[in-house]
XYZ file of C-alpha atoms in Angstrom:
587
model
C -8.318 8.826 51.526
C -10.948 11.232 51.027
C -13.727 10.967 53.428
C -16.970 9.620 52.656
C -19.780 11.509 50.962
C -22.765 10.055 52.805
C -25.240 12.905 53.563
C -26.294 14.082 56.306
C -29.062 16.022 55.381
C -29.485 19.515 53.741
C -28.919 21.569 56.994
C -30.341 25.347 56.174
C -27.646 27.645 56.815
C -28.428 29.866 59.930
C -29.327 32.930 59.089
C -26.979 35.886 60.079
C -27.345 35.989 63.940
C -27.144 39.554 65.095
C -26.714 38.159 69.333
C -23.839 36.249 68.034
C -21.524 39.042 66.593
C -21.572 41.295 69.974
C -20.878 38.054 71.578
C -17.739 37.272 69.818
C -16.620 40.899 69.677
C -17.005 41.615 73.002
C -15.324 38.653 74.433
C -12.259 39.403 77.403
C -8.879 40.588 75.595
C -6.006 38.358 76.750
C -3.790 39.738 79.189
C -0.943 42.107 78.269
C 1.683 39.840 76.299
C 4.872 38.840 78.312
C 7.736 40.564 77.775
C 10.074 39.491 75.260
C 13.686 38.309 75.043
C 15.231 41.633 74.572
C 13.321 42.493 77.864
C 13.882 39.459 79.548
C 17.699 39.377 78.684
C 18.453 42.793 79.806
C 17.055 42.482 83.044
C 18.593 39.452 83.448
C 22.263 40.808 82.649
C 20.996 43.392 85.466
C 19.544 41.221 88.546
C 22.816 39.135 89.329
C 21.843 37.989 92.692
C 24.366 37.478 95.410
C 24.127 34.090 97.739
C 25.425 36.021 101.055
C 23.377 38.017 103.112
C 25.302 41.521 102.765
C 23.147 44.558 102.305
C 23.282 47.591 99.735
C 23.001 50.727 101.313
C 20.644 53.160 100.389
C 23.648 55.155 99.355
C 24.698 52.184 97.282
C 21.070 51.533 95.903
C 20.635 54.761 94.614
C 24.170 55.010 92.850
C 23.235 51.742 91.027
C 19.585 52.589 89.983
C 21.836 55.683 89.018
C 24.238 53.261 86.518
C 21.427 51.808 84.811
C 19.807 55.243 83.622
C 16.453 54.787 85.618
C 15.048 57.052 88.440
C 14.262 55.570 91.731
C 10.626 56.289 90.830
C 9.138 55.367 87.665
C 5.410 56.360 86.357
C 4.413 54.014 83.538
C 4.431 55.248 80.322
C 2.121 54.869 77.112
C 4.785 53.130 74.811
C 7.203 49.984 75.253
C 10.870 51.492 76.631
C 13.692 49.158 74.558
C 16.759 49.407 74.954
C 19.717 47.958 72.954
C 21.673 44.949 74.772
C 24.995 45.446 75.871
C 27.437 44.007 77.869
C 27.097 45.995 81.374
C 29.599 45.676 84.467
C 28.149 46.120 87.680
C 27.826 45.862 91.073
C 25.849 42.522 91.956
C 22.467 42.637 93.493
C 21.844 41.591 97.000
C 18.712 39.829 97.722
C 17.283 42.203 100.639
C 17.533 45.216 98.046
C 15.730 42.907 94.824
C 12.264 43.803 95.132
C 12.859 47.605 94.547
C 14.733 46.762 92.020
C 12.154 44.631 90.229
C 9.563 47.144 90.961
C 11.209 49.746 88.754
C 12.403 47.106 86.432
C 8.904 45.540 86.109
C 7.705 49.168 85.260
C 10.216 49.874 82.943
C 9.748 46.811 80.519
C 6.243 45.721 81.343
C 4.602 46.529 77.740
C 1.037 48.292 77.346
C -0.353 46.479 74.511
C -0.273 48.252 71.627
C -3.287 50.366 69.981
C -6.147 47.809 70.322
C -8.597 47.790 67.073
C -11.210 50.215 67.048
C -14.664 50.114 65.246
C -14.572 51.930 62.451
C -16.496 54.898 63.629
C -13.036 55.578 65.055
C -10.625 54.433 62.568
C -8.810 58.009 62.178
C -7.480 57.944 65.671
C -5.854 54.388 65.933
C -2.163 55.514 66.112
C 0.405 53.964 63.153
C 1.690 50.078 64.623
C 4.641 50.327 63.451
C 5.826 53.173 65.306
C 3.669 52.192 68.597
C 6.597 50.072 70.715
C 9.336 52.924 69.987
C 9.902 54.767 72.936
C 9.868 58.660 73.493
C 14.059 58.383 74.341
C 14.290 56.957 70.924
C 12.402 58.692 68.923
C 14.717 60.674 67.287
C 15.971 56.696 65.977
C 12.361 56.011 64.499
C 12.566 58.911 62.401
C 15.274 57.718 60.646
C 15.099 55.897 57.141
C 16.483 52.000 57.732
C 20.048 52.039 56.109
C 18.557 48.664 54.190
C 15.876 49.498 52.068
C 15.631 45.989 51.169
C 14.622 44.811 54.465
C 13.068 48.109 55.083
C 8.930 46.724 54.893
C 10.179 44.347 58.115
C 12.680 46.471 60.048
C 10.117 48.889 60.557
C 7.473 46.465 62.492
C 10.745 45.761 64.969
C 10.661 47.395 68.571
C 14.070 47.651 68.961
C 15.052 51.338 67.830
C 18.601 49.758 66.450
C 17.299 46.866 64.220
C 14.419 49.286 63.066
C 17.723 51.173 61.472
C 19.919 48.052 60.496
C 20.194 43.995 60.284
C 21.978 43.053 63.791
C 24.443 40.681 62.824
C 23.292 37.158 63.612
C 26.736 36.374 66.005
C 25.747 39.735 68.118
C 22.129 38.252 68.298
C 22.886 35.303 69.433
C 25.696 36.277 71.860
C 22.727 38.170 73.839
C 20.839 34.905 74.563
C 23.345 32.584 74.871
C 24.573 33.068 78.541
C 20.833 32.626 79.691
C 18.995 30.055 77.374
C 19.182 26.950 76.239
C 18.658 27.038 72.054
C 16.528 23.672 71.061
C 15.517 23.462 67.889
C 11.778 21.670 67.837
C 10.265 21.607 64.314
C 10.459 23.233 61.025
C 7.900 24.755 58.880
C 7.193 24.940 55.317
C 9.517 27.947 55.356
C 11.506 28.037 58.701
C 12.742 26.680 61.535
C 11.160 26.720 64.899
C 13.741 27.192 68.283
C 12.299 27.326 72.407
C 14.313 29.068 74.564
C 14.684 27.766 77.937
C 15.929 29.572 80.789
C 19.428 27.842 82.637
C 18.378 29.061 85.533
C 15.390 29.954 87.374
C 14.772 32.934 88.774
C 12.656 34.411 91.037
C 11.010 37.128 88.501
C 10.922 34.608 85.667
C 9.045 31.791 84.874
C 8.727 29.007 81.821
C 5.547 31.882 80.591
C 8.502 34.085 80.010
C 9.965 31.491 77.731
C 10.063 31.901 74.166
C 9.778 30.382 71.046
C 11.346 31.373 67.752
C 10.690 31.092 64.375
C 13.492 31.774 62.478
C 13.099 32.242 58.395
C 16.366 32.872 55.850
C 15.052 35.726 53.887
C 15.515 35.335 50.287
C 18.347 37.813 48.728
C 18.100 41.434 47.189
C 17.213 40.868 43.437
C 20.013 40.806 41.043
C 21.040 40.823 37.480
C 22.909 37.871 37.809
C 21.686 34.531 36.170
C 21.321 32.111 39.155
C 22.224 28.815 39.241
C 20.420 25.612 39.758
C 22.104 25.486 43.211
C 21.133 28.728 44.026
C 17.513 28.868 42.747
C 16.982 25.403 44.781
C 18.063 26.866 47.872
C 15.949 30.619 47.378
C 12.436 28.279 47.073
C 13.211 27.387 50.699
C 13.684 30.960 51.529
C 10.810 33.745 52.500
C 10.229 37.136 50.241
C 10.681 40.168 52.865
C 6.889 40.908 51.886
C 5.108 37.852 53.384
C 7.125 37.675 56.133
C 5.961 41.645 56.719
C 2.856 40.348 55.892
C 2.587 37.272 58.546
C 3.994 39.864 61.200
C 1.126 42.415 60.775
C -0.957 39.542 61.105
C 0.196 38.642 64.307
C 0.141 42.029 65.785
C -3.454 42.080 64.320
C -4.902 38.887 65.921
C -2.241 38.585 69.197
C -5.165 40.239 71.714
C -7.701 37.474 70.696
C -7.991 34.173 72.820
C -6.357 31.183 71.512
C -4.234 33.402 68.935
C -0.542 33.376 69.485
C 1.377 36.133 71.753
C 3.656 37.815 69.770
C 6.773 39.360 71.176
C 8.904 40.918 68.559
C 9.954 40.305 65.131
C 14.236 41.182 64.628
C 15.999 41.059 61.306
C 19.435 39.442 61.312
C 22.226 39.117 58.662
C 25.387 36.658 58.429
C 25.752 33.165 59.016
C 23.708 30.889 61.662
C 25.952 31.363 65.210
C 27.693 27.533 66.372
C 24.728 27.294 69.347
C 22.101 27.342 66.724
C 24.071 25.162 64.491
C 24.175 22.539 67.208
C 20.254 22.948 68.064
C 19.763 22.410 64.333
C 22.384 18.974 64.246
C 20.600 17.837 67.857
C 17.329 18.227 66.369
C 18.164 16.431 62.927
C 20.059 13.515 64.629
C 16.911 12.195 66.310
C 14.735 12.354 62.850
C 14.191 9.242 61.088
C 15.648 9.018 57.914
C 12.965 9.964 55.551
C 12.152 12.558 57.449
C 15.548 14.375 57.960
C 15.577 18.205 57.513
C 15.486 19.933 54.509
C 16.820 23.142 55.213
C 20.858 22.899 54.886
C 23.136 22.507 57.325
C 24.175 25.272 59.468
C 27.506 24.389 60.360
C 28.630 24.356 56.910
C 29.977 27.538 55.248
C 28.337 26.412 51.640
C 25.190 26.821 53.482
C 24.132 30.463 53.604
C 26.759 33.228 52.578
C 28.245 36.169 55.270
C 25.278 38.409 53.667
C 22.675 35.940 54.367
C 19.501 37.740 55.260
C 17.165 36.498 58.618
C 13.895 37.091 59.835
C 13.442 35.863 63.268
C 9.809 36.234 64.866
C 9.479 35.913 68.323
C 6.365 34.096 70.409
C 5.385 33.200 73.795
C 5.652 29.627 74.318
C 1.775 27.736 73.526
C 2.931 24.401 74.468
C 2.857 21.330 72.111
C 1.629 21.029 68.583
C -1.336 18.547 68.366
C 0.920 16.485 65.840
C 2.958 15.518 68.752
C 0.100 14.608 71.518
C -2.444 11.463 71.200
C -5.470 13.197 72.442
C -7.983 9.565 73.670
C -10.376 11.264 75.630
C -13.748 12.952 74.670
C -13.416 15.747 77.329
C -9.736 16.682 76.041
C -11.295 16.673 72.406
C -14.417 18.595 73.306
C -12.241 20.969 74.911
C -9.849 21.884 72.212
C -12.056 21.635 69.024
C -14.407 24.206 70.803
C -11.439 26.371 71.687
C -10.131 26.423 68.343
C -13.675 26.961 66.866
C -14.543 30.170 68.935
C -10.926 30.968 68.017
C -11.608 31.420 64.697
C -14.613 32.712 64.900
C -14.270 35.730 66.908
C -10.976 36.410 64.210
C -13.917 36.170 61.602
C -16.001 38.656 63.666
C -13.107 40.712 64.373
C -10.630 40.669 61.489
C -12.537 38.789 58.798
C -9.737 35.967 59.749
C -9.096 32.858 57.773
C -6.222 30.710 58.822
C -5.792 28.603 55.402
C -3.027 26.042 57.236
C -4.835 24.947 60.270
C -3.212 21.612 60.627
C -2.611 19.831 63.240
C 1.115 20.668 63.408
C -0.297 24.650 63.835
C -2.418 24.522 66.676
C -0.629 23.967 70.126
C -2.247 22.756 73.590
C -1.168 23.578 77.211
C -2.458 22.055 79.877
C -3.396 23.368 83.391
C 0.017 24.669 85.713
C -1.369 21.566 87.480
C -0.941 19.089 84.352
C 2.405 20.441 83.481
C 4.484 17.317 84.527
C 1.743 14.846 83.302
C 1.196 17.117 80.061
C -1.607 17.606 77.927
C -2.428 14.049 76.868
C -2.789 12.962 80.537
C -4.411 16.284 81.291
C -7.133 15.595 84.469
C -11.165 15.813 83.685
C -11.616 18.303 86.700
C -15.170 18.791 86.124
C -17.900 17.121 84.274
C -20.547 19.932 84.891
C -21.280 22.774 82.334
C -20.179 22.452 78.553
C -16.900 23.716 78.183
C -13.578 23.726 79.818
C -13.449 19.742 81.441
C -9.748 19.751 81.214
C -8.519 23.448 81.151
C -6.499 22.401 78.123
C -5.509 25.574 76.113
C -5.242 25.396 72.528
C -3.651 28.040 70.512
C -3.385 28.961 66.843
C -0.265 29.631 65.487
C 2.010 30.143 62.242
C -0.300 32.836 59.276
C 1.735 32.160 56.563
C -0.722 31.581 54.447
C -3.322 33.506 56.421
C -5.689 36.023 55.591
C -7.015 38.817 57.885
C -7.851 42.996 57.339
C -5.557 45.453 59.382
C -4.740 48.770 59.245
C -2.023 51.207 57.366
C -1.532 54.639 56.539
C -2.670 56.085 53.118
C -0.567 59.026 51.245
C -1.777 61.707 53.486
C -1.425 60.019 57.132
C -5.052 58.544 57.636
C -5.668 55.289 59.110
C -7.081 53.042 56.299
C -8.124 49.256 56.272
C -5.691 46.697 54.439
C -6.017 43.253 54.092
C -2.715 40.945 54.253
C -2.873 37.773 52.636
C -0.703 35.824 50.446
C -2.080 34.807 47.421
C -2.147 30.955 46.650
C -2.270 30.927 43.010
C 1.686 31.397 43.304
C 1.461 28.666 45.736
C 0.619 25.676 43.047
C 2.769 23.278 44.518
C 0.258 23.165 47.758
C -2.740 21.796 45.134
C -0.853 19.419 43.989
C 0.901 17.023 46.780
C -0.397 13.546 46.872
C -3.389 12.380 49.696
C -3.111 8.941 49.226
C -1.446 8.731 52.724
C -1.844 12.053 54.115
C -4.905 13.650 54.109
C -3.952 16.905 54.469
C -3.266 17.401 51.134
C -6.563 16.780 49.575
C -7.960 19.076 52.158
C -5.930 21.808 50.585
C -7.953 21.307 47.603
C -10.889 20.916 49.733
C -9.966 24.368 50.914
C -9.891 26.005 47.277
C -12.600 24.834 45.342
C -14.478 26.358 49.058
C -13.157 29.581 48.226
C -13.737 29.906 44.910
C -17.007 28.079 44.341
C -18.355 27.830 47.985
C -18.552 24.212 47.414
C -15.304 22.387 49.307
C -16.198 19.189 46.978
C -16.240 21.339 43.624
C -14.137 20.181 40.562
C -11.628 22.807 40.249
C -10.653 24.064 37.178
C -8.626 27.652 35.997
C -11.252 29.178 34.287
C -14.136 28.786 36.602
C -12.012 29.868 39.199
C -11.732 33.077 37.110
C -15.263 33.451 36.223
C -16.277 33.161 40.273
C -14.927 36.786 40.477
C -13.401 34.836 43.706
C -9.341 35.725 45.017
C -7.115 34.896 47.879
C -7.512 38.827 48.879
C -11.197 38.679 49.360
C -13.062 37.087 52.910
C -14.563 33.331 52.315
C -14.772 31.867 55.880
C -15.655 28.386 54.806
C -12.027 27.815 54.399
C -12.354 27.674 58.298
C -14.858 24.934 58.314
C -12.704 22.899 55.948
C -9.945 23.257 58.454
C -12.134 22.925 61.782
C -13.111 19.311 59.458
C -9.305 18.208 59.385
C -8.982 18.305 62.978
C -12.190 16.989 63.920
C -11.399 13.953 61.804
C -7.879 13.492 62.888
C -9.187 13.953 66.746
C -11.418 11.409 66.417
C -9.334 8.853 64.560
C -7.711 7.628 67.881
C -10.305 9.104 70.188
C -11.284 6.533 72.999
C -15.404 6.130 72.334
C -16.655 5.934 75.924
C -19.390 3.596 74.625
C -16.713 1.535 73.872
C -14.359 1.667 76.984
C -15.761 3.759 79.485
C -13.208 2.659 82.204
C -10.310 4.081 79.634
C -12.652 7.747 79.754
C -13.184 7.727 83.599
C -9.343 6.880 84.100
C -8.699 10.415 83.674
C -11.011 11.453 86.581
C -9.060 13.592 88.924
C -12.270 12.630 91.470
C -13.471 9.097 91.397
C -16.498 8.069 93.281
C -19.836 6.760 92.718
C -21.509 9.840 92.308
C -19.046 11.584 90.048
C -18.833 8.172 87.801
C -22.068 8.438 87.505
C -22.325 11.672 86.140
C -18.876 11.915 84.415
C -20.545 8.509 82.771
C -23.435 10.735 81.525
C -21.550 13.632 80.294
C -19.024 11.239 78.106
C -21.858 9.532 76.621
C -23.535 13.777 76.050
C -20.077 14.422 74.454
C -19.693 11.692 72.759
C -22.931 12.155 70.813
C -22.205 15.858 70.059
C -19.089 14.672 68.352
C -20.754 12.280 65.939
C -22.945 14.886 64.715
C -20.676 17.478 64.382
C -18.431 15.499 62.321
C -21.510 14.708 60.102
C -21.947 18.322 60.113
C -18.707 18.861 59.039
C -18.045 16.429 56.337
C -17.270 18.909 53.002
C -20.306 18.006 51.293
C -22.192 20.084 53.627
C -19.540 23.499 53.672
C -21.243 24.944 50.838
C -22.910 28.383 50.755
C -26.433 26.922 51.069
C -25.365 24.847 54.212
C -22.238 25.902 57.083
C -20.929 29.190 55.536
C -18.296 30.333 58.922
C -17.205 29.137 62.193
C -19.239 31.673 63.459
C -22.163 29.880 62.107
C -21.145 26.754 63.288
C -20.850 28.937 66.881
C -24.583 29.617 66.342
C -25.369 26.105 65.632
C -23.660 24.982 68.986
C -25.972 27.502 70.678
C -29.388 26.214 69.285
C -28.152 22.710 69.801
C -27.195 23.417 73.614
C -24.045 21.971 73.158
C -22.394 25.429 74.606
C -23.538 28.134 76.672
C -23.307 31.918 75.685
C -21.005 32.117 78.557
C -18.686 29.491 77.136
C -18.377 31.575 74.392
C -17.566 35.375 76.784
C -16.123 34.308 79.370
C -16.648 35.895 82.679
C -19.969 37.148 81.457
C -20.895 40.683 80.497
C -24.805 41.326 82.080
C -25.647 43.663 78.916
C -24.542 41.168 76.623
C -26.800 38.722 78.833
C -29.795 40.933 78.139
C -28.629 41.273 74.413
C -29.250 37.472 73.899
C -32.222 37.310 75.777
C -33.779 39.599 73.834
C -32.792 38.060 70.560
């Protein structure tokens, strides 16, 4: 059901605020990403910790740090050190002699991000991605031409200086993991499936932040001369083009140092059939689905499936939690919290990459909640404090899966100069996504929403092939109102089984972590303050008003939230930067 058209009012579009775009640029960096399974696996195969109390001897220390080709003293070092993983033998670990271990180990693995995004005043001297991660041991490997030129465009963006070469056979792959995660398959996208690895055992280095998740996509095949058949062809349209998966990868090195944007880890190319642990994730997962809802990728197990040759892209990610398709959100501090977070997501990507997700559903945007919250999860999250405008619950929303995403990055032109590109894939070979019935979910029609936005900056535009050509308008070019179409969708589907505190305020103040007649009192205030807010932004953001002459950009929107006091600027940096302090004032 489409939702209604009642107006709210012509709302003049703010103009271009100048003290909002150093705001969003300038905002903290996340933290360095964790490291990623290839890390985490090899130092797991090399910390096997003893349960007596013997004690290496220096002597015996030294030989060992000797085995695994480090010195006893390691200086960090500008790029990523991989390493292939092997099967090592060794002399166990006591626990006395661990920590200088880890140390080294720590050093050794610990990744400095890679070349951060410069202005463009200094575009000639950001360094080339793709050859970032490769360490200087193996750089005589990433000089060397991949052996597939098929899946050259994605081998390239991997940091492991053997799959950069060659696909790692899938078996091999998953032979590495297996004797320290747990596979569990826990969704599927509109072209792959999604795994989490989980750790068997804890250790005292590790924790569930160094878990990962997986998204694992069978790449279509090399093209042949060979008429396909029906069979055939119906399997490939579940299958990704090398290209966009390259694509979606850049992407995510692009956006992965903004908050709320997904960590990436690593991408890896694979080839052969699905191993027997992942074929059991994928059975364990399908057996709980309803029947209407089974999976419609095939079934592992079976040879018929995918052939020996079967190409794999599998893109690694730190863990962000739960998709918002899975968790009830009922109360207004939880929503407040995570709409806001996923609107300042987007619009710093505007400010920074000229970003436009283009799938923001609810199944692509995760929450966490606080350490605290972890057993009681994100729908139970505690209101901690009802002061301020921002951050009640500490819930942490993140943005994940640019498949269909746009954003500008950086390559290398003909004679080695860093020059902007812009990955995106382009929707008009994406017709099927137009045309899926609404009548029971919604999502659909805001795809269309989302078009007619782009091409006629009207989201409630009749759409029609040749006025789409006329606009001048493509999928390559920069239209952030396909954000505010998206920030819509969640908004409404929030709200649709939001708790109203005007309405049952005792339901609201249940998730109190401090009850008392003071804090009622104010968390009473503050709900009613939030609740408010809410109504008028989805007003705001019905599609009728995301039209050039009205909200043009989450960034706008950002603005809005300013004027309206409904955030502060330091909501929106962070732990505050004074000059940027001034900056405002002034403005």
């Amino acid at each position: 059901m489409a939702p209604q058209k009642k107006g709210y009012g012509k709302r003049r579009r703010p103009e271009p605020v100048f003290r909002l775009t150093p705001l969003l640029q300038s905002s903290p960096r996340k933290a360095p990403a964790e490291p990623n399974i290839d890390d985490l696996t090899l130092q797991l195969e090399k910390i096997q910790i003893e349960q007596d109390d013997s004690i290496l001897t220096r002597s015996r220390r030294k030989k060992l740090l000797e085995s695994q080709e480090m010195p006893p003293t390691m200086a960090p070092t500008p790029t990523r050190s991989r390493s292939p993983i092997k099967t090592r033998t060794q002399e166990p670990l006591e626990v006395d002699d661990l920590a200088a271990l880890v140390t080294s180990l720590a050093i050794e693995s610990s990744p400095s991000r890679e070349a951060q995004i410069k202005p463009q005043s200094e575009i000639d001297t950001i360094p080339d991605l793709s050859e970032s991660s490769i360490s200087q041991t193996s750089s005589t490997i990433s000089l060397v031409e991949p052996l597939d030129p098929y899946t050259a465009p994605l081998l390239s963006l991997s940091s492991d200086p053997v799959n950069r070469i060659n696909p790692t056979p899938f078996s091999d792959w998953s032979s590495s993991l297996e004797p320290h995660f747990n596979i569990i398959k826990i969704a599927e996208a509109s072209y792959g499936e999604v795994y989490r690895l989980k750790l068997k055992a804890r250790h005292p280095l590790f924790t569930v932040s160094d878990e990962s998740v997986l998204k694992v996509l069978a790449l279509k095949p090399p093209p042949t001369n060979r008429k396909k058949t029906k069979a055939q062809q119906n399997k490939e349209d579940f299958m990704s083009a090398v290209d966009n998966v390259a694509a979606e990868v850049k992407l995510l090195q692009r956006m992965a140092d903004i908050p709320s944007f997904t960590n990436f880890r690593d991408v890896r190319v694979l080839r052969g059939r699905p191993s027997p642990v992942f074929a059991k994730a994928w059975a364990a997962f399908n057996e709980e689905r309803e029947e209407e809802d089974k999976s419609v990728f095939p079934d592992p197990s079976k040879k018929t499936a995918y052939s020996p040759d079967q190409l794999w892209a599998v893109i690694e990610m730190q863990d962000a939690g739960k998709d918002l398709e899975h968790i009830c959100l009922k109360n207004v501090f939880a929503v407040w919290d995570v709409f806001w977070g996923v609107t300042l997501a987007l619009a710093k990507g505007e400010q920074e990459a000229e970003f436009e997700h283009r799938d923001l559903h609810m199944g692509n945007i995760c929450v966490k909640p606080r350490k605290e919250d972890d057993e009681i999860g994100a729908e139970n999250a505690r209101v901690r404090n009802v002061h301020g405008k921002l951050g009640f619950t500490g819930l942490e929303p993140t943005l994940i899966d640019y498949t269909l995403s746009r954003a500008e990055t950086f390559g290398r032109d003909e004679r080695g100069r860093t020059v902007p590109l812009v990955e995106f894939l382009d929707l008009t070979t994406e017709g099927a996504l137009f045309e899926a019935d609404a009548t029971y979910e919604y999502q659909y029609e805001v795809y269309r929403y989302m078009r007619s936005a782009m091409y006629f900056s009207d989201a409630l535009a009749e759409y029609n092939e040749d006025d789409a050509a006329e606009s001048g308008r493509t999928w390559a070019g920069f239209h952030p109102q396909t954000n505010l179409v998206w920030l819509h969708f969640i908004l409404h589907k929030m709200l649709e089984t939001v708790v109203w505190p005007s309405k049952s305020m005792p339901k609201t103040l249940q998730f109190l972590e401090v009850r008392g007649k003071q804090e009622d009192k104010e968390a009473r205030a503050k709900a009613k303050e939030l609740e408010a807010a809410l109504k008028k932004l989805r007003k705001m953001l019905d599609p009728r008003h995301i039209s050039g002459e009205d909200l043009g950009s989450a960034a706008d929107l950002v603005s809005i939230a300013l004027d309206s006091e409904w955030l502060d600027m330091e909501d929106i940096v962070g732990d505050g930067d004074d000059s940027l302090s001034s900056l405002l004032e002034r403005s």
